[in-house]
mmCIF file of C-alpha atoms and ligand atoms in Angstrom:
data_model
loop_
_atom_site.group_PDB
_atom_site.id
_atom_site.type_symbol
_atom_site.label_atom_id
_atom_site.label_comp_id
_atom_site.label_asym_id
_atom_site.label_seq_id
_atom_site.Cartn_x
_atom_site.Cartn_y
_atom_site.Cartn_z
ATOM 1 C CA MET B 1 13.633 21.689 -9.229
ATOM 2 C CA THR B 2 16.557 18.964 -8.805
ATOM 3 C CA THR B 3 16.268 15.670 -10.811
ATOM 4 C CA GLU B 4 17.953 13.577 -8.083
ATOM 5 C CA THR B 5 16.104 10.325 -7.721
ATOM 6 C CA ASN B 6 18.592 8.548 -5.294
ATOM 7 C CA PRO B 7 17.371 7.550 -1.826
ATOM 8 C CA SER B 8 19.213 9.442 0.980
ATOM 9 C CA MET B 9 18.856 6.650 3.355
ATOM 10 C CA ASN B 10 19.640 2.858 3.034
ATOM 11 C CA LEU B 11 16.910 0.128 3.477
ATOM 12 C CA LYS B 12 17.940 -0.706 7.027
ATOM 13 C CA GLU B 13 17.953 2.800 8.111
ATOM 14 C CA ALA B 14 14.530 3.568 6.200
ATOM 15 C CA ILE B 15 12.996 0.573 7.624
ATOM 16 C CA ALA B 16 14.265 1.262 11.251
ATOM 17 C CA GLN B 17 13.383 4.995 11.173
ATOM 18 C CA ARG B 18 10.084 5.013 9.785
ATOM 19 C CA ARG B 19 7.577 6.048 12.145
ATOM 20 C CA ALA B 20 3.602 6.518 11.579
ATOM 21 C CA ALA B 21 4.055 10.269 11.658
ATOM 22 C CA ARG B 22 0.945 12.511 13.357
ATOM 23 C CA ALA B 23 2.046 16.072 12.362
ATOM 24 C CA PHE B 24 3.094 17.030 9.010
ATOM 25 C CA ARG B 25 4.851 20.413 7.915
ATOM 26 C CA ASN B 26 3.143 21.764 4.563
ATOM 27 C CA ASP B 27 6.054 21.618 2.604
ATOM 28 C CA PRO B 28 5.160 19.608 -1.015
ATOM 29 C CA ILE B 29 6.777 16.415 -1.785
ATOM 30 C CA PRO B 30 8.608 17.040 -4.842
ATOM 31 C CA ASN B 31 6.757 15.525 -7.863
ATOM 32 C CA HIS B 32 9.936 13.495 -8.911
ATOM 33 C CA ILE B 33 10.086 12.001 -5.441
ATOM 34 C CA LEU B 34 6.211 11.414 -5.153
ATOM 35 C CA GLN B 35 6.507 9.386 -8.473
ATOM 36 C CA GLU B 36 9.169 7.147 -7.415
ATOM 37 C CA ILE B 37 7.205 6.248 -4.090
ATOM 38 C CA LEU B 38 4.562 5.518 -6.717
ATOM 39 C CA ARG B 39 6.613 3.674 -9.105
ATOM 40 C CA LEU B 40 8.397 1.644 -6.447
ATOM 41 C CA GLY B 41 5.435 0.883 -4.809
ATOM 42 C CA VAL B 42 4.006 -0.742 -7.161
ATOM 43 C CA TYR B 43 6.896 -3.266 -7.681
ATOM 44 C CA ALA B 44 5.228 -5.287 -5.048
ATOM 45 C CA PRO B 45 4.071 -8.650 -5.542
ATOM 46 C CA SER B 46 0.711 -9.815 -6.378
ATOM 47 C CA GLY B 47 -1.175 -12.966 -6.931
ATOM 48 C CA PHE B 48 -0.595 -14.334 -10.518
ATOM 49 C CA ASN B 49 0.694 -10.512 -11.002
ATOM 50 C CA LEU B 50 -2.682 -9.490 -11.025
ATOM 51 C CA GLN B 51 -1.946 -6.160 -9.626
ATOM 52 C CA PRO B 52 -5.396 -5.112 -8.155
ATOM 53 C CA TRP B 53 -4.003 -2.146 -6.071
ATOM 54 C CA ARG B 54 -5.411 1.247 -7.159
ATOM 55 C CA PHE B 55 -4.398 4.853 -5.633
ATOM 56 C CA VAL B 56 -6.508 8.266 -5.586
ATOM 57 C CA VAL B 57 -3.524 10.746 -4.912
ATOM 58 C CA VAL B 58 -5.204 13.487 -2.856
ATOM 59 C CA ARG B 59 -3.297 16.582 -2.886
ATOM 60 C CA SER B 60 -6.003 19.842 -3.351
ATOM 61 C CA PRO B 61 -6.940 21.642 -0.445
ATOM 62 C CA GLY B 62 -10.592 20.977 -1.318
ATOM 63 C CA SER B 63 -9.856 17.095 -1.788
ATOM 64 C CA LYS B 64 -7.931 17.334 1.447
ATOM 65 C CA GLU B 65 -10.874 18.970 3.264
ATOM 66 C CA LYS B 66 -13.298 16.034 1.916
ATOM 67 C CA LEU B 67 -10.732 13.414 3.183
ATOM 68 C CA HIS B 68 -10.551 14.674 6.585
ATOM 69 C CA ALA B 69 -14.144 14.892 6.888
ATOM 70 C CA CYS B 70 -14.156 11.157 5.929
ATOM 71 C CA ALA B 71 -11.383 10.093 8.451
ATOM 72 C CA PHE B 72 -12.864 11.523 11.854
ATOM 73 C CA ASN B 73 -10.681 14.688 11.359
ATOM 74 C CA GLN B 74 -7.430 13.183 11.679
ATOM 75 C CA ARG B 75 -4.931 16.039 11.557
ATOM 76 C CA GLN B 76 -2.229 14.182 9.478
ATOM 77 C CA VAL B 77 -4.857 14.299 6.306
ATOM 78 C CA ALA B 78 -5.560 17.638 6.758
ATOM 79 C CA GLU B 79 -1.771 18.375 7.085
ATOM 80 C CA ALA B 80 0.085 15.953 4.878
ATOM 81 C CA PRO B 81 0.681 17.679 1.465
ATOM 82 C CA ALA B 82 -0.436 14.359 0.021
ATOM 83 C CA THR B 83 -2.397 11.353 1.083
ATOM 84 C CA LEU B 84 -3.376 8.247 -1.046
ATOM 85 C CA ILE B 85 -6.791 6.548 -0.683
ATOM 86 C CA CYS B 86 -5.260 3.168 -1.228
ATOM 87 C CA CYS B 87 -7.758 0.656 -3.020
ATOM 88 C CA GLY B 88 -8.250 -2.613 -4.167
ATOM 89 C CA ASP B 89 -10.316 -3.578 -7.379
ATOM 90 C CA GLN B 90 -12.079 -7.058 -7.150
ATOM 91 C CA ARG B 91 -12.529 -6.799 -10.920
ATOM 92 C CA ALA B 92 -8.821 -7.333 -11.203
ATOM 93 C CA LEU B 93 -9.626 -10.860 -10.699
ATOM 94 C CA GLN B 94 -11.745 -11.072 -14.154
ATOM 95 C CA SER B 95 -10.883 -11.808 -17.478
ATOM 96 C CA ASP B 96 -10.151 -8.468 -19.005
ATOM 97 C CA ASN B 97 -7.814 -8.213 -16.243
ATOM 98 C CA ILE B 98 -6.291 -11.628 -16.850
ATOM 99 C CA GLU B 99 -5.856 -11.000 -20.288
ATOM 100 C CA ALA B 100 -3.993 -7.421 -19.686
ATOM 101 C CA THR B 101 -1.721 -9.310 -17.264
ATOM 102 C CA ILE B 102 -0.912 -11.871 -19.856
ATOM 103 C CA ALA B 103 -0.296 -8.972 -22.410
ATOM 104 C CA LEU B 104 2.041 -7.293 -20.331
ATOM 105 C CA GLY B 105 3.827 -10.351 -19.178
ATOM 106 C CA ARG B 106 4.149 -11.261 -23.059
ATOM 107 C CA GLU B 107 5.241 -7.628 -23.821
ATOM 108 C CA VAL B 108 8.436 -8.000 -21.103
ATOM 109 C CA GLY B 109 9.312 -11.461 -21.770
ATOM 110 C CA GLY B 110 7.967 -13.143 -18.549
ATOM 111 C CA VAL B 111 4.884 -14.917 -20.084
ATOM 112 C CA ASN B 112 4.641 -17.766 -22.464
ATOM 113 C CA ASP B 113 1.964 -19.664 -23.907
ATOM 114 C CA GLN B 114 2.003 -22.081 -21.091
ATOM 115 C CA LEU B 115 1.903 -19.770 -18.415
ATOM 116 C CA ALA B 116 -1.101 -18.020 -20.106
ATOM 117 C CA ASP B 117 -3.139 -20.973 -20.358
ATOM 118 C CA TYR B 118 -2.337 -21.848 -16.896
ATOM 119 C CA MET B 119 -3.662 -18.526 -15.870
ATOM 120 C CA ARG B 120 -6.822 -18.533 -17.928
ATOM 121 C CA SER B 121 -7.753 -21.621 -16.279
ATOM 122 C CA ASN B 122 -6.732 -21.714 -13.081
ATOM 123 C CA ILE B 123 -7.439 -18.344 -11.957
ATOM 124 C CA PRO B 124 -11.143 -18.278 -12.336
ATOM 125 C CA SER B 125 -11.222 -21.829 -9.954
ATOM 126 C CA PHE B 126 -9.047 -20.589 -7.636
ATOM 127 C CA VAL B 127 -11.292 -17.335 -7.059
ATOM 128 C CA GLU B 128 -14.281 -19.623 -6.872
ATOM 129 C CA ASN B 129 -12.626 -21.977 -4.271
ATOM 130 C CA ALA B 130 -10.919 -19.147 -2.359
ATOM 131 C CA PRO B 131 -8.672 -21.738 -0.704
ATOM 132 C CA SER B 132 -6.398 -19.018 1.135
ATOM 133 C CA PHE B 133 -9.234 -16.184 1.421
ATOM 134 C CA GLY B 134 -12.624 -15.831 2.921
ATOM 135 C CA THR B 135 -13.810 -12.989 0.944
ATOM 136 C CA ILE B 136 -12.464 -11.114 -2.209
ATOM 137 C CA GLU B 137 -11.939 -8.259 0.096
ATOM 138 C CA ALA B 138 -9.590 -9.868 2.097
ATOM 139 C CA TRP B 139 -7.743 -10.630 -1.241
ATOM 140 C CA THR B 140 -7.466 -6.992 -2.256
ATOM 141 C CA ASN B 141 -6.640 -6.216 0.938
ATOM 142 C CA ARG B 142 -3.488 -8.178 1.489
ATOM 143 C CA HIS B 143 -2.069 -7.159 -2.105
ATOM 144 C CA THR B 144 -2.732 -3.572 -1.577
ATOM 145 C CA MET B 145 -1.458 -3.605 1.753
ATOM 146 C CA LEU B 146 2.105 -4.848 0.400
ATOM 147 C CA ALA B 147 1.970 -1.947 -1.926
ATOM 148 C CA VAL B 148 1.667 0.232 0.555
ATOM 149 C CA ALA B 149 4.413 -1.628 2.870
ATOM 150 C CA HIS B 150 6.622 -0.485 0.022
ATOM 151 C CA MET B 151 5.820 2.774 -0.432
ATOM 152 C CA MET B 152 6.392 3.632 3.340
ATOM 153 C CA VAL B 153 9.515 2.058 2.836
ATOM 154 C CA VAL B 154 10.463 3.873 -0.217
ATOM 155 C CA ALA B 155 9.198 7.195 1.072
ATOM 156 C CA LYS B 156 11.327 6.804 4.227
ATOM 157 C CA SER B 157 14.253 6.455 2.135
ATOM 158 C CA PHE B 158 13.882 9.534 0.331
ATOM 159 C CA GLY B 159 13.337 11.329 3.482
ATOM 160 C CA VAL B 160 9.548 11.535 3.218
ATOM 161 C CA ASP B 161 7.487 10.280 6.100
ATOM 162 C CA SER B 162 4.159 8.773 6.168
ATOM 163 C CA CYS B 163 1.084 7.619 8.224
ATOM 164 C CA PRO B 164 -1.299 4.807 7.259
ATOM 165 C CA MET B 165 -4.480 4.944 8.474
ATOM 166 C CA GLU B 166 -7.616 2.724 8.864
ATOM 167 C CA GLY B 167 -9.582 5.547 10.804
ATOM 168 C CA PHE B 168 -11.884 6.354 7.967
ATOM 169 C CA SER B 169 -15.612 5.953 7.119
ATOM 170 C CA THR B 170 -15.564 3.746 3.867
ATOM 171 C CA GLN B 171 -18.834 4.801 2.997
ATOM 172 C CA MET B 172 -17.898 8.240 2.894
ATOM 173 C CA VAL B 173 -14.901 8.126 1.166
ATOM 174 C CA LYS B 174 -16.368 5.975 -1.727
ATOM 175 C CA GLU B 175 -19.332 8.640 -1.878
ATOM 176 C CA ALA B 176 -16.644 11.550 -1.622
ATOM 177 C CA PHE B 177 -14.336 10.077 -4.293
ATOM 178 C CA SER B 178 -16.458 8.544 -6.528
ATOM 179 C CA ILE B 179 -15.291 4.880 -5.793
ATOM 180 C CA PRO B 180 -16.950 2.271 -7.534
ATOM 181 C CA GLU B 181 -19.051 -0.398 -5.466
ATOM 182 C CA ALA B 182 -16.300 -3.449 -6.613
ATOM 183 C CA VAL B 183 -13.308 -1.370 -5.153
ATOM 184 C CA ASP B 184 -12.471 -1.744 -1.499
ATOM 185 C CA VAL B 185 -10.722 1.000 0.237
ATOM 186 C CA CYS B 186 -7.921 -0.517 1.990
ATOM 187 C CA CYS B 187 -6.363 2.354 3.979
ATOM 188 C CA LEU B 188 -5.195 6.019 3.621
ATOM 189 C CA LEU B 189 -1.474 6.687 3.359
ATOM 190 C CA ALA B 190 -0.546 10.539 4.435
ATOM 191 C CA LEU B 191 2.884 11.452 3.066
ATOM 192 C CA GLY B 192 5.291 14.239 3.712
ATOM 193 C CA TYR B 193 7.703 15.861 6.077
ATOM 194 C CA ALA B 194 6.934 14.900 9.742
ATOM 195 C CA ASP B 195 6.599 17.878 12.059
ATOM 196 C CA GLU B 196 6.799 18.079 15.935
ATOM 197 C CA PRO B 197 5.313 16.766 18.056
ATOM 198 C CA PHE B 198 7.229 13.575 16.389
ATOM 199 C CA LYS B 199 5.660 10.105 17.125
ATOM 200 C CA PRO B 200 7.978 8.139 19.280
ATOM 201 C CA TYR B 201 9.173 4.517 18.733
ATOM 202 C CA SER B 202 6.633 2.612 20.210
ATOM 203 C CA GLY B 203 8.390 -0.928 20.468
ATOM 204 C CA ARG B 204 8.033 -4.531 18.831
ATOM 205 C CA PHE B 205 7.871 -7.716 20.253
ATOM 206 C CA GLU B 206 10.750 -9.954 20.216
ATOM 207 C CA LEU B 207 11.273 -12.497 17.751
ATOM 208 C CA ASN B 208 10.560 -15.276 20.136
ATOM 209 C CA GLN B 209 6.783 -13.917 20.495
ATOM 210 C CA VAL B 210 5.807 -13.477 17.031
ATOM 211 C CA CYS B 211 7.882 -16.368 15.348
ATOM 212 C CA PHE B 212 7.302 -19.803 15.431
ATOM 213 C CA GLY B 213 9.409 -22.858 14.686
ATOM 214 C CA GLU B 214 7.824 -25.460 12.297
ATOM 215 C CA SER B 215 4.353 -25.421 13.912
ATOM 216 C CA TYR B 216 2.288 -22.473 15.523
ATOM 217 C CA GLY B 217 3.322 -22.095 19.132
ATOM 218 C CA GLU B 218 6.500 -24.092 19.024
ATOM 219 C CA SER B 219 9.608 -22.154 19.816
ATOM 220 C CA PHE B 220 11.941 -20.680 17.417
ATOM 221 C CA GLN B 221 15.447 -20.513 17.926
ATOM 222 C CA LEU B 222 18.028 -19.531 15.035
HETATM 223 C C1 FMN T 301 -3.467 -0.771 8.927
HETATM 224 C C2 FMN T 301 -3.093 0.457 9.841
HETATM 225 C C3 FMN T 301 -3.921 1.144 10.446
HETATM 226 C C4 FMN T 301 -3.173 2.307 11.176
HETATM 227 N N1 FMN T 301 -4.256 3.248 11.405
HETATM 228 C C5 FMN T 301 -3.950 4.618 11.820
HETATM 229 C C6 FMN T 301 -4.977 5.717 11.949
HETATM 230 O O1 FMN T 301 -5.904 5.409 11.607
HETATM 231 N N2 FMN T 301 -4.384 6.729 12.664
HETATM 232 C C7 FMN T 301 -3.196 6.980 13.329
HETATM 233 O O2 FMN T 301 -2.777 8.080 13.602
HETATM 234 N N3 FMN T 301 -2.277 5.809 13.032
HETATM 235 C C8 FMN T 301 -2.447 4.661 12.580
HETATM 236 N N4 FMN T 301 -1.963 3.631 12.185
HETATM 237 C C9 FMN T 301 -0.422 3.586 12.767
HETATM 238 C C10 FMN T 301 -0.306 2.798 13.858
HETATM 239 O O3 FMN T 301 -0.439 3.391 15.099
HETATM 240 C C11 FMN T 301 1.449 3.050 14.094
HETATM 241 O O4 FMN T 301 2.044 2.281 12.710
HETATM 242 C C12 FMN T 301 1.773 1.896 15.222
HETATM 243 O O5 FMN T 301 1.325 2.442 16.770
HETATM 244 C C13 FMN T 301 3.304 1.620 15.598
HETATM 245 O O6 FMN T 301 3.878 2.762 15.340
HETATM 246 P P1 FMN T 301 5.274 3.138 14.305
HETATM 247 O O7 FMN T 301 4.492 2.867 13.164
HETATM 248 O O8 FMN T 301 5.599 4.630 14.236
HETATM 249 O O9 FMN T 301 6.294 2.373 14.512
HETATM 250 C C14 FMN T 301 -1.962 2.706 11.407
HETATM 251 C C15 FMN T 301 -1.117 1.665 11.053
HETATM 252 C C16 FMN T 301 -1.659 0.330 10.166
HETATM 253 C C17 FMN T 301 -0.608 -0.350 9.924
#
């Protein structure tokens, strides 16, 4: 097996060429590439660096069959060599994870005493007041989807296609894969090598339809 871990595509090409694949060949993803997708995916940013994302990697035929049934029998789940159950753990906001984040930051030199004190005193009140999210589930989804976005682009850069999916029953996925109550299932991410019929590009709105200048609804000009 090759140990080459450099992407075959640059960032711009990977972003532009990524499509939500609807059919996959059953060729496996080499372990070193899957590892890079996961490793670089979790370089995504997170509030206070709390990293609430969690991923269940589904590859065995038995697990794939279970997940397929939870995902309204979407063919991507049956065909893809790997599908991630992308979760967000609400307990990441609790003190043990705050302490683990501080310890990790200290280890790599990114957290000093002042920042540690700030995190200990501010995160609990931030959670209580939730000034920027209505529910903790919105908070876990916000973070997990950022990591998923990284993964899709990294995957494409290595020639691996993907399909993010919200078409699944949360209750069924949680039961079938022993996902704790405090953990939200944010999406599924099928990974593999796209097969025919290839999904065509379906277009994007113009920037002037989705970007505003200074105030919502005001026209934006470069
Ligand atoms: C959060 C989210 C959920 C999605 N759920 C599904 C899904 O359940 N099944 C599916 O086939 N595609 C799903 N998609 C893929 C979208 O249909 C697709 O991204 C969109 O049509 C744009 O196409 P493109 O990604 O190929 O450019 C989902 C995409 C996102 C971001």
